[in-house]
PDB file of C-alpha atoms and ligand atoms in Angstrom:
ATOM      1  CA  UNK A   1      16.006  18.344  18.398  1.00 98.00           C
ATOM      2  CA  UNK A   2      13.081  17.626  16.091  1.00 98.00           C
ATOM      3  CA  UNK A   3      13.732  18.220  12.390  1.00 98.00           C
ATOM      4  CA  UNK A   4      11.055  17.846   9.755  1.00 98.00           C
ATOM      5  CA  UNK A   5       9.874  18.798   6.323  1.00 98.00           C
ATOM      6  CA  UNK A   6       6.166  19.129   5.587  1.00 98.00           C
ATOM      7  CA  UNK A   7       4.456  20.053   2.325  1.00 98.00           C
ATOM      8  CA  UNK A   8       0.839  20.231   3.489  1.00 98.00           C
ATOM      9  CA  UNK A   9       1.085  20.288   7.282  1.00 98.00           C
ATOM     10  CA  UNK A  10       0.552  16.681   8.372  1.00 98.00           C
ATOM     11  CA  UNK A  11       4.174  15.981   9.255  1.00 98.00           C
ATOM     12  CA  UNK A  12       4.453  19.393  10.911  1.00 98.00           C
ATOM     13  CA  UNK A  13       1.532  18.509  13.195  1.00 98.00           C
ATOM     14  CA  UNK A  14       3.282  15.280  14.163  1.00 99.00           C
ATOM     15  CA  UNK A  15       6.484  17.236  14.910  1.00 99.00           C
ATOM     16  CA  UNK A  16       4.619  19.644  17.185  1.00 98.00           C
ATOM     17  CA  UNK A  17       2.867  16.833  19.063  1.00 98.00           C
ATOM     18  CA  UNK A  18       6.073  14.835  19.509  1.00 98.00           C
ATOM     19  CA  UNK A  19       7.599  18.067  20.827  1.00 98.00           C
ATOM     20  CA  UNK A  20       4.739  18.534  23.307  1.00 98.00           C
ATOM     21  CA  UNK A  21       5.204  14.998  24.564  1.00 98.00           C
ATOM     22  CA  UNK A  22       8.938  15.475  25.047  1.00 98.00           C
ATOM     23  CA  UNK A  23       8.496  18.833  26.797  1.00 98.00           C
ATOM     24  CA  UNK A  24       5.965  17.292  29.172  1.00 98.00           C
ATOM     25  CA  UNK A  25       8.735  15.249  30.776  1.00 96.00           C
ATOM     26  CA  UNK A  26      11.005  18.273  31.137  1.00 95.00           C
ATOM     27  CA  UNK A  27      13.476  18.263  28.275  1.00 96.00           C
ATOM     28  CA  UNK A  28      14.332  21.267  26.119  1.00 97.00           C
ATOM     29  CA  UNK A  29      12.941  20.779  22.643  1.00 98.00           C
ATOM     30  CA  UNK A  30      13.902  22.649  19.524  1.00 98.00           C
ATOM     31  CA  UNK A  31      11.796  22.117  16.412  1.00 98.00           C
ATOM     32  CA  UNK A  32      13.437  23.010  13.120  1.00 98.00           C
ATOM     33  CA  UNK A  33      12.334  22.753   9.524  1.00 98.00           C
ATOM     34  CA  UNK A  34      14.765  20.658   7.494  1.00 98.00           C
ATOM     35  CA  UNK A  35      15.513  23.654   5.283  1.00 97.00           C
ATOM     36  CA  UNK A  36      16.735  25.704   8.273  1.00 97.00           C
ATOM     37  CA  UNK A  37      18.695  22.903   9.930  1.00 97.00           C
ATOM     38  CA  UNK A  38      22.377  22.272   9.364  1.00 96.00           C
ATOM     39  CA  UNK A  39      24.404  19.254  10.345  1.00 96.00           C
ATOM     40  CA  UNK A  40      26.008  21.082  13.288  1.00 96.00           C
ATOM     41  CA  UNK A  41      22.512  21.428  14.780  1.00 97.00           C
ATOM     42  CA  UNK A  42      22.235  17.637  14.637  1.00 97.00           C
ATOM     43  CA  UNK A  43      25.674  17.132  16.173  1.00 97.00           C
ATOM     44  CA  UNK A  44      24.959  19.511  19.063  1.00 97.00           C
ATOM     45  CA  UNK A  45      21.699  17.840  20.151  1.00 97.00           C
ATOM     46  CA  UNK A  46      21.435  15.102  22.789  1.00 96.00           C
ATOM     47  CA  UNK A  47      18.806  13.379  20.676  1.00 97.00           C
ATOM     48  CA  UNK A  48      17.515  13.834  17.146  1.00 98.00           C
ATOM     49  CA  UNK A  49      14.052  13.016  15.780  1.00 98.00           C
ATOM     50  CA  UNK A  50      13.574  13.303  12.019  1.00 98.00           C
ATOM     51  CA  UNK A  51      10.274  13.567  10.162  1.00 98.00           C
ATOM     52  CA  UNK A  52       9.316  13.580   6.498  1.00 99.00           C
ATOM     53  CA  UNK A  53       6.212  13.100   4.444  1.00 98.00           C
ATOM     54  CA  UNK A  54       6.380   9.888   2.440  1.00 99.00           C
ATOM     55  CA  UNK A  55       7.140  10.831  -1.149  1.00 98.00           C
ATOM     56  CA  UNK A  56       7.361   7.927  -3.593  1.00 98.00           C
ATOM     57  CA  UNK A  57       8.035   5.553  -0.676  1.00 98.00           C
ATOM     58  CA  UNK A  58      10.993   7.688   0.345  1.00 98.00           C
ATOM     59  CA  UNK A  59      11.824  10.879   2.217  1.00 98.00           C
ATOM     60  CA  UNK A  60      11.253  14.316   0.692  1.00 98.00           C
ATOM     61  CA  UNK A  61      14.379  15.792  -0.917  1.00 98.00           C
ATOM     62  CA  UNK A  62      14.643  18.463   1.775  1.00 98.00           C
ATOM     63  CA  UNK A  63      15.239  15.677   4.307  1.00 98.00           C
ATOM     64  CA  UNK A  64      17.492  13.707   1.963  1.00 98.00           C
ATOM     65  CA  UNK A  65      19.625  16.836   1.521  1.00 98.00           C
ATOM     66  CA  UNK A  66      20.161  16.958   5.280  1.00 98.00           C
ATOM     67  CA  UNK A  67      20.897  13.213   5.377  1.00 98.00           C
ATOM     68  CA  UNK A  68      23.463  13.520   2.599  1.00 98.00           C
ATOM     69  CA  UNK A  69      25.008  16.556   4.268  1.00 98.00           C
ATOM     70  CA  UNK A  70      25.420  14.544   7.458  1.00 98.00           C
ATOM     71  CA  UNK A  71      28.236  12.617   5.772  1.00 98.00           C
ATOM     72  CA  UNK A  72      30.485  15.358   7.187  1.00 98.00           C
ATOM     73  CA  UNK A  73      29.698  13.987  10.675  1.00 97.00           C
ATOM     74  CA  UNK A  74      30.291  10.396   9.660  1.00 97.00           C
ATOM     75  CA  UNK A  75      34.094  10.131   9.691  1.00 95.00           C
ATOM     76  CA  UNK A  76      34.340  11.379  13.268  1.00 95.00           C
ATOM     77  CA  UNK A  77      31.226   9.393  14.282  1.00 97.00           C
ATOM     78  CA  UNK A  78      29.695  12.468  15.884  1.00 97.00           C
ATOM     79  CA  UNK A  79      26.149  11.080  15.894  1.00 98.00           C
ATOM     80  CA  UNK A  80      27.084   7.649  17.189  1.00 98.00           C
ATOM     81  CA  UNK A  81      25.258   6.623  20.345  1.00 97.00           C
ATOM     82  CA  UNK A  82      22.782   9.504  20.326  1.00 97.00           C
ATOM     83  CA  UNK A  83      19.147   8.637  20.918  1.00 98.00           C
ATOM     84  CA  UNK A  84      17.108   8.991  17.729  1.00 98.00           C
ATOM     85  CA  UNK A  85      13.616   8.689  16.366  1.00 98.00           C
ATOM     86  CA  UNK A  86      11.702   9.236  13.157  1.00 98.00           C
ATOM     87  CA  UNK A  87       8.199   9.786  11.870  1.00 99.00           C
ATOM     88  CA  UNK A  88       6.317  10.127   8.627  1.00 99.00           C
ATOM     89  CA  UNK A  89       2.933  11.118   7.331  1.00 98.00           C
ATOM     90  CA  UNK A  90       1.954   8.978   4.371  1.00 98.00           C
ATOM     91  CA  UNK A  91      -0.983   8.084   2.181  1.00 98.00           C
ATOM     92  CA  UNK A  92      -0.570   4.389   2.955  1.00 98.00           C
ATOM     93  CA  UNK A  93       1.068   2.697   5.927  1.00 98.00           C
ATOM     94  CA  UNK A  94       3.024   0.378   3.670  1.00 98.00           C
ATOM     95  CA  UNK A  95       4.735   3.224   1.819  1.00 98.00           C
ATOM     96  CA  UNK A  96       5.281   4.998   5.134  1.00 98.00           C
ATOM     97  CA  UNK A  97       7.182   1.959   6.376  1.00 98.00           C
ATOM     98  CA  UNK A  98       9.616   2.340   3.474  1.00 98.00           C
ATOM     99  CA  UNK A  99      10.172   5.998   4.287  1.00 98.00           C
ATOM    100  CA  UNK A 100      10.806   5.164   7.958  1.00 98.00           C
ATOM    101  CA  UNK A 101      13.238   2.489   6.838  1.00 98.00           C
ATOM    102  CA  UNK A 102      15.235   5.047   4.847  1.00 98.00           C
ATOM    103  CA  UNK A 103      15.613   7.315   7.877  1.00 98.00           C
ATOM    104  CA  UNK A 104      16.446   4.413  10.197  1.00 98.00           C
ATOM    105  CA  UNK A 105      19.074   3.121   7.762  1.00 98.00           C
ATOM    106  CA  UNK A 106      20.781   6.516   7.545  1.00 98.00           C
ATOM    107  CA  UNK A 107      20.797   7.393  11.235  1.00 98.00           C
ATOM    108  CA  UNK A 108      20.673   3.972  12.881  1.00 98.00           C
ATOM    109  CA  UNK A 109      22.579   1.583  10.630  1.00 98.00           C
ATOM    110  CA  UNK A 110      25.047   4.082   9.170  1.00 98.00           C
ATOM    111  CA  UNK A 111      25.524   6.769  11.823  1.00 98.00           C
ATOM    112  CA  UNK A 112      25.098   4.379  14.743  1.00 98.00           C
ATOM    113  CA  UNK A 113      22.388   6.307  16.542  1.00 98.00           C
ATOM    114  CA  UNK A 114      20.185   4.344  18.914  1.00 98.00           C
ATOM    115  CA  UNK A 115      16.878   4.612  17.078  1.00 98.00           C
ATOM    116  CA  UNK A 116      13.529   4.110  18.735  1.00 98.00           C
ATOM    117  CA  UNK A 117      11.307   2.508  16.056  1.00 98.00           C
ATOM    118  CA  UNK A 118       9.627   5.204  13.979  1.00 98.00           C
ATOM    119  CA  UNK A 119       5.937   6.054  13.833  1.00 98.00           C
ATOM    120  CA  UNK A 120       3.593   6.476  10.866  1.00 98.00           C
ATOM    121  CA  UNK A 121       0.457   8.502  10.307  1.00 98.00           C
ATOM    122  CA  UNK A 122      -1.483   7.118   7.331  1.00 98.00           C
ATOM    123  CA  UNK A 123      -4.431   8.771   5.561  1.00 98.00           C
ATOM    124  CA  UNK A 124      -7.670   7.795   7.241  1.00 98.00           C
ATOM    125  CA  UNK A 125      -6.092   7.176  10.634  1.00 98.00           C
ATOM    126  CA  UNK A 126      -8.035   8.476  13.605  1.00 98.00           C
ATOM    127  CA  UNK A 127      -6.542  11.932  14.273  1.00 97.00           C
ATOM    128  CA  UNK A 128      -6.913  11.717  18.052  1.00 98.00           C
ATOM    129  CA  UNK A 129      -5.165   8.384  18.095  1.00 98.00           C
ATOM    130  CA  UNK A 130      -2.329   9.734  15.942  1.00 98.00           C
ATOM    131  CA  UNK A 131      -1.947  12.698  18.310  1.00 98.00           C
ATOM    132  CA  UNK A 132      -1.753  10.377  21.301  1.00 98.00           C
ATOM    133  CA  UNK A 133       0.832   8.152  19.589  1.00 98.00           C
ATOM    134  CA  UNK A 134       2.936  11.213  18.697  1.00 98.00           C
ATOM    135  CA  UNK A 135       2.868  12.587  22.248  1.00 98.00           C
ATOM    136  CA  UNK A 136       3.712   9.186  23.734  1.00 98.00           C
ATOM    137  CA  UNK A 137       6.568   8.827  21.260  1.00 98.00           C
ATOM    138  CA  UNK A 138       7.976  12.210  22.285  1.00 98.00           C
ATOM    139  CA  UNK A 139       7.720  11.249  25.950  1.00 98.00           C
ATOM    140  CA  UNK A 140       9.459   7.956  25.331  1.00 98.00           C
ATOM    141  CA  UNK A 141      12.385   9.510  23.512  1.00 98.00           C
ATOM    142  CA  UNK A 142      12.760  12.248  26.136  1.00 98.00           C
ATOM    143  CA  UNK A 143      12.730   9.700  28.978  1.00 98.00           C
ATOM    144  CA  UNK A 144      15.396   7.670  27.205  1.00 97.00           C
ATOM    145  CA  UNK A 145      17.572  10.780  26.900  1.00 96.00           C
ATOM    146  CA  UNK A 146      17.043  11.709  30.557  1.00 96.00           C
ATOM    147  CA  UNK A 147      18.014   8.214  31.699  1.00 91.00           C
ATOM    148  CA  UNK A 148      21.530   8.678  30.319  1.00 79.00           C
TER     149      UNK A 148
HETATM  150  C1  FMN B 201       5.256  14.221  -4.342  1.00 89.56           C
HETATM  151  C2  FMN B 201       4.384  13.341  -3.493  1.00 89.56           C
HETATM  152  C3  FMN B 201       4.646  11.996  -3.435  1.00 89.56           C
HETATM  153  C4  FMN B 201       3.883  11.156  -2.624  1.00 89.56           C
HETATM  154  N1  FMN B 201       4.185   9.827  -2.579  1.00 89.56           N
HETATM  155  C5  FMN B 201       3.444   9.006  -1.799  1.00 89.56           C
HETATM  156  C6  FMN B 201       3.738   7.604  -1.746  1.00 89.56           C
HETATM  157  O1  FMN B 201       4.654   7.094  -2.370  1.00 89.56           O
HETATM  158  N2  FMN B 201       2.931   6.829  -0.988  1.00 89.56           N
HETATM  159  C7  FMN B 201       1.892   7.333  -0.247  1.00 89.56           C
HETATM  160  O2  FMN B 201       1.221   6.568   0.433  1.00 89.56           O
HETATM  161  N3  FMN B 201       1.618   8.658  -0.246  1.00 89.56           N
HETATM  162  C8  FMN B 201       2.374   9.498  -0.993  1.00 89.56           C
HETATM  163  N4  FMN B 201       2.094  10.858  -1.012  1.00 89.56           N
HETATM  164  C9  FMN B 201       1.101  11.402  -0.057  1.00 89.56           C
HETATM  165  C10 FMN B 201       1.792  12.036   1.177  1.00 89.56           C
HETATM  166  O3  FMN B 201       2.697  11.131   1.782  1.00 89.56           O
HETATM  167  C11 FMN B 201       0.755  12.443   2.233  1.00 89.56           C
HETATM  168  O4  FMN B 201      -0.171  13.324   1.654  1.00 89.56           O
HETATM  169  C12 FMN B 201       1.391  13.077   3.458  1.00 89.56           C
HETATM  170  O5  FMN B 201       0.423  13.130   4.494  1.00 89.56           O
HETATM  171  C13 FMN B 201       1.900  14.482   3.191  1.00 89.56           C
HETATM  172  O6  FMN B 201       2.470  14.987   4.396  1.00 89.56           O
HETATM  173  P1  FMN B 201       2.634  16.557   4.633  1.00 89.56           P
HETATM  174  O7  FMN B 201       1.238  17.117   4.869  1.00 89.56           O
HETATM  175  O8  FMN B 201       3.485  16.704   5.843  1.00 89.56           O
HETATM  176  O9  FMN B 201       3.279  17.141   3.417  1.00 89.56           O
HETATM  177  C14 FMN B 201       2.830  11.692  -1.834  1.00 89.56           C
HETATM  178  C15 FMN B 201       2.556  13.076  -1.910  1.00 89.56           C
HETATM  179  C16 FMN B 201       3.324  13.878  -2.718  1.00 89.56           C
HETATM  180  C17 FMN B 201       3.020  15.372  -2.770  1.00 89.56           C
END
């Protein structure tokens, strides 16, 4: 499951490319916008990858709403042990790192998901390189899920 919010399309492009990478190794991929995703969707997936634009060094509120809603899965530890990933599109890499940290704290540290270190697209990055990194990231996460 890939869940993302995107204001101007950059994060959406990353989501689609991560999805392509994952599909290329034979897993079923569902891509949902954060606004149309509920916490049961997260709980039912074998792996969850979350993307947000970097807004003020943090996630967009649409993603934070989903994170806060996921407290209903916390008591029963329903996300624990799932493979996870995250990605952001940001103006600067440094601010993107903070956004990634927020997602990794919520799903890795708190929920106990096994997070594969997140990826960042920063303004000015070579678009072809970003696409390759996204596809490889999707492949990596899918292979990790298949191994289990
Ligand atoms: C409300 C808002 C806040 C932003 N805050 C930051 C920020 O703190 N640091 C940064 O480097 N870029 C910031 N940006 C730039 C976005 O992270 C960047 O344009 C990103 O690629 C947008 O992704 P999207 O096309 O998926 O919406 C901000 C943009 C907006 C609209």
